[in-house]
Amino acid sequence: MIGTIVNTCTIIIGSIVGAVMHRGIKEKYKDALYTVLGLACLGIGLNAVISNFGKSEYPVLFIVSISIGTVIGTALKLDERFTNLVNKRSKNSQSTHLADGLSTATLLYCIGPLAMLGPVISALKGDNTFLYTNATLDLVTSTIFASTYGIWMILAAPILFCWQGLFYMVAKLSSTAISDALMAELLIVGGLMIVASGLSLLKLKDCKTLNMLPSLLIPVLWFLLKSLLP
């Protein structure tokens, strides 16, 4: 898991560097960074959806997944609970958008071909190229996020470690558990969630992205059920 460890460390380093820069950045530049991050989310999210839509074996599964998942997340008040927890832990009274920033950063770090395929390839072939590439991207991204939102963005690092670690362990235990078809569905749903985060950062629509989080479980459950049926 050396690739995942390196990836996690780059987020920690980037967050620290960005947090140091945070105090010296004027408000107008922070607003500009919000816009840049929002546009980046739209680009990355749309790319994930479009590039994987043709690989989907069930074209309507992502609609079912995002619908059911969002209803579950809304019922559980995931976005509201997360926002309250983050704001309670933060001692910075100006961190009104901290929860949005942390959830968006976590999605960007965790949802993507490099972040999801990287640990699988590392487990099966011992090749960490994808993860090292992702680590380089995350170093830059985490610096920008922390320069905008502050040091608490470092909390995304352990989340990434657990996420990639899960893919690594599943691939180690069963090379067929994570199929290309399942990966495509996860990337489509995840891409839509990143787009939703971008809309929130651009202040076009507060999509309550965290309420969509259970949507990632629906494709997994579908493929699991499919494998159990004769």
PDB file of C-alpha atoms in Angstrom:
ATOM      1  CA  MET A   1       0.000   0.000   0.000  1.00  0.00           C
ATOM      2  CA  ILE A   2       2.979   2.286  -0.476  1.00  0.00           C
ATOM      3  CA  GLY A   3       1.156   4.177  -3.245  1.00  0.00           C
ATOM      4  CA  THR A   4      -1.813   4.940  -0.992  1.00  0.00           C
ATOM      5  CA  ILE A   5       0.508   6.020   1.832  1.00  0.00           C
ATOM      6  CA  VAL A   6       2.309   8.415  -0.524  1.00  0.00           C
ATOM      7  CA  ASN A   7      -1.023   9.762  -1.785  1.00  0.00           C
ATOM      8  CA  THR A   8      -2.213  10.344   1.778  1.00  0.00           C
ATOM      9  CA  CYS A   9       1.017  12.109   2.729  1.00  0.00           C
ATOM     10  CA  THR A  10       0.786  14.495  -0.221  1.00  0.00           C
ATOM     11  CA  ILE A  11      -2.652  15.633   0.956  1.00  0.00           C
ATOM     12  CA  ILE A  12      -1.285  16.227   4.459  1.00  0.00           C
ATOM     13  CA  ILE A  13       1.693  18.182   3.106  1.00  0.00           C
ATOM     14  CA  GLY A  14      -0.463  20.155   0.684  1.00  0.00           C
ATOM     15  CA  SER A  15      -2.972  20.999   3.418  1.00  0.00           C
ATOM     16  CA  ILE A  16      -0.232  22.277   5.718  1.00  0.00           C
ATOM     17  CA  VAL A  17       1.338  24.398   2.975  1.00  0.00           C
ATOM     18  CA  GLY A  18      -2.047  25.757   1.943  1.00  0.00           C
ATOM     19  CA  ALA A  19      -3.014  26.545   5.541  1.00  0.00           C
ATOM     20  CA  VAL A  20       0.181  28.591   5.948  1.00  0.00           C
ATOM     21  CA  MET A  21      -0.727  30.503   2.780  1.00  0.00           C
ATOM     22  CA  HIS A  22      -4.322  30.931   3.969  1.00  0.00           C
ATOM     23  CA  ARG A  23      -3.637  33.875   6.263  1.00  0.00           C
ATOM     24  CA  GLY A  24      -1.922  35.906   3.570  1.00  0.00           C
ATOM     25  CA  ILE A  25      -4.609  35.614   0.901  1.00  0.00           C
ATOM     26  CA  LYS A  26      -7.050  38.495   0.503  1.00  0.00           C
ATOM     27  CA  GLU A  27     -10.777  37.862   0.399  1.00  0.00           C
ATOM     28  CA  LYS A  28     -11.115  38.723  -3.293  1.00  0.00           C
ATOM     29  CA  TYR A  29      -8.522  36.088  -4.166  1.00  0.00           C
ATOM     30  CA  LYS A  30     -10.304  33.520  -2.015  1.00  0.00           C
ATOM     31  CA  ASP A  31     -13.526  34.252  -3.919  1.00  0.00           C
ATOM     32  CA  ALA A  32     -11.615  33.750  -7.149  1.00  0.00           C
ATOM     33  CA  LEU A  33     -10.358  30.380  -5.876  1.00  0.00           C
ATOM     34  CA  TYR A  34     -13.937  29.338  -5.024  1.00  0.00           C
ATOM     35  CA  THR A  35     -14.840  29.966  -8.655  1.00  0.00           C
ATOM     36  CA  VAL A  36     -11.801  28.063  -9.948  1.00  0.00           C
ATOM     37  CA  LEU A  37     -12.526  25.093  -7.689  1.00  0.00           C
ATOM     38  CA  GLY A  38     -16.173  25.091  -8.756  1.00  0.00           C
ATOM     39  CA  LEU A  39     -15.243  25.066 -12.440  1.00  0.00           C
ATOM     40  CA  ALA A  40     -12.670  22.321 -11.805  1.00  0.00           C
ATOM     41  CA  CYS A  41     -15.338  20.198 -10.133  1.00  0.00           C
ATOM     42  CA  LEU A  42     -17.670  20.632 -13.100  1.00  0.00           C
ATOM     43  CA  GLY A  43     -14.925  19.632 -15.533  1.00  0.00           C
ATOM     44  CA  ILE A  44     -13.726  16.613 -13.565  1.00  0.00           C
ATOM     45  CA  GLY A  45     -17.238  15.425 -12.764  1.00  0.00           C
ATOM     46  CA  LEU A  46     -18.548  15.748 -16.315  1.00  0.00           C
ATOM     47  CA  ASN A  47     -15.461  13.983 -17.663  1.00  0.00           C
ATOM     48  CA  ALA A  48     -16.051  11.045 -15.301  1.00  0.00           C
ATOM     49  CA  VAL A  49     -19.703  10.784 -16.350  1.00  0.00           C
ATOM     50  CA  ILE A  50     -19.213  11.156 -20.106  1.00  0.00           C
ATOM     51  CA  SER A  51     -16.133   8.929 -20.382  1.00  0.00           C
ATOM     52  CA  ASN A  52     -17.812   6.074 -18.486  1.00  0.00           C
ATOM     53  CA  PHE A  53     -21.396   6.354 -19.694  1.00  0.00           C
ATOM     54  CA  GLY A  54     -20.644   4.312 -22.803  1.00  0.00           C
ATOM     55  CA  LYS A  55     -19.191   1.554 -20.616  1.00  0.00           C
ATOM     56  CA  SER A  56     -22.353   1.207 -18.549  1.00  0.00           C
ATOM     57  CA  GLU A  57     -24.224  -2.073 -18.929  1.00  0.00           C
ATOM     58  CA  TYR A  58     -27.305  -0.560 -17.253  1.00  0.00           C
ATOM     59  CA  PRO A  59     -27.863   3.014 -18.574  1.00  0.00           C
ATOM     60  CA  VAL A  60     -30.577   3.788 -16.018  1.00  0.00           C
ATOM     61  CA  LEU A  61     -28.754   2.393 -12.987  1.00  0.00           C
ATOM     62  CA  PHE A  62     -27.088   5.716 -12.208  1.00  0.00           C
ATOM     63  CA  ILE A  63     -30.498   7.448 -12.157  1.00  0.00           C
ATOM     64  CA  VAL A  64     -31.902   4.831  -9.782  1.00  0.00           C
ATOM     65  CA  SER A  65     -28.748   4.988  -7.663  1.00  0.00           C
ATOM     66  CA  ILE A  66     -28.624   8.770  -7.323  1.00  0.00           C
ATOM     67  CA  SER A  67     -32.381   8.933  -6.632  1.00  0.00           C
ATOM     68  CA  ILE A  68     -32.550   6.222  -3.973  1.00  0.00           C
ATOM     69  CA  GLY A  69     -29.234   7.252  -2.430  1.00  0.00           C
ATOM     70  CA  THR A  70     -30.245  10.910  -2.141  1.00  0.00           C
ATOM     71  CA  VAL A  71     -33.567  10.002  -0.525  1.00  0.00           C
ATOM     72  CA  ILE A  72     -31.736   7.850   2.031  1.00  0.00           C
ATOM     73  CA  GLY A  73     -29.132  10.537   2.697  1.00  0.00           C
ATOM     74  CA  THR A  74     -31.781  13.217   3.066  1.00  0.00           C
ATOM     75  CA  ALA A  75     -33.742  11.056   5.493  1.00  0.00           C
ATOM     76  CA  LEU A  76     -30.563  10.515   7.530  1.00  0.00           C
ATOM     77  CA  LYS A  77     -29.709  14.250   7.331  1.00  0.00           C
ATOM     78  CA  LEU A  78     -26.117  13.445   6.393  1.00  0.00           C
ATOM     79  CA  ASP A  79     -25.309  16.905   5.035  1.00  0.00           C
ATOM     80  CA  GLU A  80     -26.826  18.679   8.030  1.00  0.00           C
ATOM     81  CA  ARG A  81     -25.099  16.426  10.569  1.00  0.00           C
ATOM     82  CA  PHE A  82     -21.731  16.747   8.821  1.00  0.00           C
ATOM     83  CA  THR A  83     -22.004  20.542   8.592  1.00  0.00           C
ATOM     84  CA  ASN A  84     -22.874  20.845  12.274  1.00  0.00           C
ATOM     85  CA  LEU A  85     -20.014  18.539  13.271  1.00  0.00           C
ATOM     86  CA  VAL A  86     -17.404  20.382  11.200  1.00  0.00           C
ATOM     87  CA  ASN A  87     -18.515  23.838  12.314  1.00  0.00           C
ATOM     88  CA  LYS A  88     -18.563  22.692  15.931  1.00  0.00           C
ATOM     89  CA  ARG A  89     -14.998  21.378  15.709  1.00  0.00           C
ATOM     90  CA  SER A  90     -13.674  24.428  13.896  1.00  0.00           C
ATOM     91  CA  LYS A  91     -12.509  27.306  16.051  1.00  0.00           C
ATOM     92  CA  ASN A  92     -12.485  29.683  13.096  1.00  0.00           C
ATOM     93  CA  SER A  93     -15.692  31.718  13.181  1.00  0.00           C
ATOM     94  CA  GLN A  94     -15.272  32.609   9.489  1.00  0.00           C
ATOM     95  CA  SER A  95     -15.301  28.992   8.315  1.00  0.00           C
ATOM     96  CA  THR A  96     -18.904  29.116   7.139  1.00  0.00           C
ATOM     97  CA  HIS A  97     -18.096  27.154   4.002  1.00  0.00           C
ATOM     98  CA  LEU A  98     -15.709  24.696   5.631  1.00  0.00           C
ATOM     99  CA  ALA A  99     -18.103  21.750   5.468  1.00  0.00           C
ATOM    100  CA  ASP A 100     -18.748  22.356   1.772  1.00  0.00           C
ATOM    101  CA  GLY A 101     -15.018  22.598   1.120  1.00  0.00           C
ATOM    102  CA  LEU A 102     -14.180  19.439   3.035  1.00  0.00           C
ATOM    103  CA  SER A 103     -16.917  17.377   1.394  1.00  0.00           C
ATOM    104  CA  THR A 104     -15.942  18.648  -2.060  1.00  0.00           C
ATOM    105  CA  ALA A 105     -12.243  17.974  -1.493  1.00  0.00           C
ATOM    106  CA  THR A 106     -12.980  14.466  -0.241  1.00  0.00           C
ATOM    107  CA  LEU A 107     -15.028  13.706  -3.344  1.00  0.00           C
ATOM    108  CA  LEU A 108     -12.310  15.030  -5.638  1.00  0.00           C
ATOM    109  CA  TYR A 109      -9.633  12.996  -3.872  1.00  0.00           C
ATOM    110  CA  CYS A 110     -11.635   9.774  -3.698  1.00  0.00           C
ATOM    111  CA  ILE A 111     -13.830   9.693  -6.806  1.00  0.00           C
ATOM    112  CA  GLY A 112     -11.873   9.332  -9.999  1.00  0.00           C
ATOM    113  CA  PRO A 113     -10.178   6.748 -12.215  1.00  0.00           C
ATOM    114  CA  LEU A 114      -6.754   7.271 -10.656  1.00  0.00           C
ATOM    115  CA  ALA A 115      -7.976   7.158  -7.060  1.00  0.00           C
ATOM    116  CA  MET A 116     -10.181   4.110  -7.576  1.00  0.00           C
ATOM    117  CA  LEU A 117      -8.263   2.096 -10.164  1.00  0.00           C
ATOM    118  CA  GLY A 118      -4.888   2.953  -8.624  1.00  0.00           C
ATOM    119  CA  PRO A 119      -5.178   0.807  -5.483  1.00  0.00           C
ATOM    120  CA  VAL A 120      -6.691  -2.072  -7.512  1.00  0.00           C
ATOM    121  CA  ILE A 121      -3.765  -2.098  -9.956  1.00  0.00           C
ATOM    122  CA  SER A 122      -1.356  -1.735  -7.045  1.00  0.00           C
ATOM    123  CA  ALA A 123      -2.862  -4.776  -5.329  1.00  0.00           C
ATOM    124  CA  LEU A 124      -3.008  -6.968  -8.420  1.00  0.00           C
ATOM    125  CA  LYS A 125       0.170  -5.957 -10.258  1.00  0.00           C
ATOM    126  CA  GLY A 126       2.265  -4.078  -7.700  1.00  0.00           C
ATOM    127  CA  ASP A 127       2.261  -1.033 -10.016  1.00  0.00           C
ATOM    128  CA  ASN A 128       1.828   2.297  -8.174  1.00  0.00           C
ATOM    129  CA  THR A 129       2.061   4.561 -11.231  1.00  0.00           C
ATOM    130  CA  PHE A 130      -1.606   5.576 -11.065  1.00  0.00           C
ATOM    131  CA  LEU A 131      -1.363   6.357  -7.361  1.00  0.00           C
ATOM    132  CA  TYR A 132       1.826   8.391  -7.736  1.00  0.00           C
ATOM    133  CA  THR A 133       0.200  10.402 -10.507  1.00  0.00           C
ATOM    134  CA  ASN A 134      -2.883  10.922  -8.367  1.00  0.00           C
ATOM    135  CA  ALA A 135      -0.662  11.952  -5.444  1.00  0.00           C
ATOM    136  CA  THR A 136       0.906  14.693  -7.558  1.00  0.00           C
ATOM    137  CA  LEU A 137      -2.512  16.036  -8.529  1.00  0.00           C
ATOM    138  CA  ASP A 138      -3.766  15.849  -4.940  1.00  0.00           C
ATOM    139  CA  LEU A 139      -0.708  17.751  -3.690  1.00  0.00           C
ATOM    140  CA  VAL A 140      -1.661  20.733  -5.837  1.00  0.00           C
ATOM    141  CA  THR A 141      -5.388  20.407  -5.158  1.00  0.00           C
ATOM    142  CA  SER A 142      -4.991  20.089  -1.379  1.00  0.00           C
ATOM    143  CA  THR A 143      -2.758  23.176  -1.312  1.00  0.00           C
ATOM    144  CA  ILE A 144      -5.416  25.201  -3.104  1.00  0.00           C
ATOM    145  CA  PHE A 145      -8.233  23.881  -0.903  1.00  0.00           C
ATOM    146  CA  ALA A 146      -6.354  24.534   2.346  1.00  0.00           C
ATOM    147  CA  SER A 147      -5.316  28.010   1.182  1.00  0.00           C
ATOM    148  CA  THR A 148      -9.010  28.697   0.768  1.00  0.00           C
ATOM    149  CA  TYR A 149     -10.608  26.807   3.668  1.00  0.00           C
ATOM    150  CA  GLY A 150      -7.783  26.354   6.186  1.00  0.00           C
ATOM    151  CA  ILE A 151      -5.986  23.532   8.006  1.00  0.00           C
ATOM    152  CA  TRP A 152      -9.113  21.469   8.665  1.00  0.00           C
ATOM    153  CA  MET A 153      -8.934  20.286   5.050  1.00  0.00           C
ATOM    154  CA  ILE A 154      -6.290  17.853   6.324  1.00  0.00           C
ATOM    155  CA  LEU A 155      -9.169  15.678   7.594  1.00  0.00           C
ATOM    156  CA  ALA A 156      -9.654  14.454   4.030  1.00  0.00           C
ATOM    157  CA  ALA A 157      -6.330  12.566   4.230  1.00  0.00           C
ATOM    158  CA  PRO A 158      -7.463   9.719   6.539  1.00  0.00           C
ATOM    159  CA  ILE A 159     -10.698   9.436   4.540  1.00  0.00           C
ATOM    160  CA  LEU A 160      -8.690   8.911   1.353  1.00  0.00           C
ATOM    161  CA  PHE A 161      -6.476   6.356   3.099  1.00  0.00           C
ATOM    162  CA  CYS A 162      -9.484   4.302   4.222  1.00  0.00           C
ATOM    163  CA  TRP A 163     -11.181   4.612   0.824  1.00  0.00           C
ATOM    164  CA  GLN A 164      -8.182   3.487  -1.202  1.00  0.00           C
ATOM    165  CA  GLY A 165      -7.330   0.907   1.441  1.00  0.00           C
ATOM    166  CA  LEU A 166     -10.789  -0.616   0.973  1.00  0.00           C
ATOM    167  CA  PHE A 167     -10.268  -0.994  -2.784  1.00  0.00           C
ATOM    168  CA  TYR A 168      -6.792  -2.409  -2.168  1.00  0.00           C
ATOM    169  CA  MET A 169      -7.972  -5.035   0.318  1.00  0.00           C
ATOM    170  CA  VAL A 170     -10.976  -6.090  -1.789  1.00  0.00           C
ATOM    171  CA  ALA A 171      -8.732  -6.493  -4.846  1.00  0.00           C
ATOM    172  CA  LYS A 172      -6.243  -8.504  -2.783  1.00  0.00           C
ATOM    173  CA  LEU A 173      -8.968 -10.816  -1.502  1.00  0.00           C
ATOM    174  CA  SER A 174     -10.748 -11.216  -4.831  1.00  0.00           C
ATOM    175  CA  SER A 175      -9.454 -10.029  -8.183  1.00  0.00           C
ATOM    176  CA  THR A 176     -12.964 -10.320  -9.689  1.00  0.00           C
ATOM    177  CA  ALA A 177     -14.893  -8.499  -6.960  1.00  0.00           C
ATOM    178  CA  ILE A 178     -14.372  -5.079  -8.519  1.00  0.00           C
ATOM    179  CA  SER A 179     -15.351  -5.525 -12.160  1.00  0.00           C
ATOM    180  CA  ASP A 180     -14.936  -2.953 -14.911  1.00  0.00           C
ATOM    181  CA  ALA A 181     -18.719  -2.693 -15.139  1.00  0.00           C
ATOM    182  CA  LEU A 182     -19.071  -1.876 -11.437  1.00  0.00           C
ATOM    183  CA  MET A 183     -16.209   0.618 -11.623  1.00  0.00           C
ATOM    184  CA  ALA A 184     -17.931   2.388 -14.521  1.00  0.00           C
ATOM    185  CA  GLU A 185     -21.190   2.717 -12.571  1.00  0.00           C
ATOM    186  CA  LEU A 186     -19.367   4.060  -9.503  1.00  0.00           C
ATOM    187  CA  LEU A 187     -17.507   6.617 -11.598  1.00  0.00           C
ATOM    188  CA  ILE A 188     -20.731   7.818 -13.235  1.00  0.00           C
ATOM    189  CA  VAL A 189     -22.503   8.282  -9.911  1.00  0.00           C
ATOM    190  CA  GLY A 190     -19.391   9.782  -8.325  1.00  0.00           C
ATOM    191  CA  GLY A 191     -18.949  12.125 -11.274  1.00  0.00           C
ATOM    192  CA  LEU A 192     -22.490  13.435 -10.817  1.00  0.00           C
ATOM    193  CA  MET A 193     -21.740  14.062  -7.151  1.00  0.00           C
ATOM    194  CA  ILE A 194     -18.628  16.052  -8.072  1.00  0.00           C
ATOM    195  CA  VAL A 195     -20.690  18.111 -10.534  1.00  0.00           C
ATOM    196  CA  ALA A 196     -23.160  18.796  -7.721  1.00  0.00           C
ATOM    197  CA  SER A 197     -20.282  20.007  -5.543  1.00  0.00           C
ATOM    198  CA  GLY A 198     -19.153  22.305  -8.344  1.00  0.00           C
ATOM    199  CA  LEU A 199     -22.610  23.851  -8.583  1.00  0.00           C
ATOM    200  CA  SER A 200     -22.555  24.455  -4.824  1.00  0.00           C
ATOM    201  CA  LEU A 201     -19.103  26.113  -4.940  1.00  0.00           C
ATOM    202  CA  LEU A 202     -20.247  28.366  -7.783  1.00  0.00           C
ATOM    203  CA  LYS A 203     -23.305  29.268  -5.661  1.00  0.00           C
ATOM    204  CA  LEU A 204     -25.635  28.200  -8.453  1.00  0.00           C
ATOM    205  CA  LYS A 205     -27.417  25.498  -6.457  1.00  0.00           C
ATOM    206  CA  ASP A 206     -26.914  24.089  -2.966  1.00  0.00           C
ATOM    207  CA  CYS A 207     -27.147  20.422  -3.885  1.00  0.00           C
ATOM    208  CA  LYS A 208     -26.460  19.038  -0.367  1.00  0.00           C
ATOM    209  CA  THR A 209     -23.923  16.688  -1.937  1.00  0.00           C
ATOM    210  CA  LEU A 210     -23.320  14.623   1.183  1.00  0.00           C
ATOM    211  CA  ASN A 211     -26.942  13.529   1.126  1.00  0.00           C
ATOM    212  CA  MET A 212     -26.086  11.779  -2.156  1.00  0.00           C
ATOM    213  CA  LEU A 213     -23.323   9.705  -0.558  1.00  0.00           C
ATOM    214  CA  PRO A 214     -25.444   6.519  -0.107  1.00  0.00           C
ATOM    215  CA  SER A 215     -25.854   6.534  -3.896  1.00  0.00           C
ATOM    216  CA  LEU A 216     -22.427   4.881  -4.196  1.00  0.00           C
ATOM    217  CA  LEU A 217     -23.765   1.825  -2.356  1.00  0.00           C
ATOM    218  CA  ILE A 218     -26.616   1.151  -4.780  1.00  0.00           C
ATOM    219  CA  PRO A 219     -24.482  -0.095  -7.713  1.00  0.00           C
ATOM    220  CA  VAL A 220     -22.487  -2.264  -5.318  1.00  0.00           C
ATOM    221  CA  LEU A 221     -25.661  -3.836  -3.945  1.00  0.00           C
ATOM    222  CA  TRP A 222     -27.032  -4.313  -7.469  1.00  0.00           C
ATOM    223  CA  PHE A 223     -23.958  -6.154  -8.706  1.00  0.00           C
ATOM    224  CA  LEU A 224     -23.842  -8.200  -5.501  1.00  0.00           C
ATOM    225  CA  LEU A 225     -27.472  -9.216  -5.947  1.00  0.00           C
ATOM    226  CA  LYS A 226     -26.821 -10.001  -9.606  1.00  0.00           C
ATOM    227  CA  SER A 227     -23.919 -12.294  -8.672  1.00  0.00           C
ATOM    228  CA  LEU A 228     -26.117 -14.210  -6.205  1.00  0.00           C
ATOM    229  CA  LEU A 229     -28.904 -14.840  -8.695  1.00  0.00           C
ATOM    230  CA  PRO A 230     -28.711 -18.016 -10.837  1.00  0.00           C
TER     231      PRO A 230
END
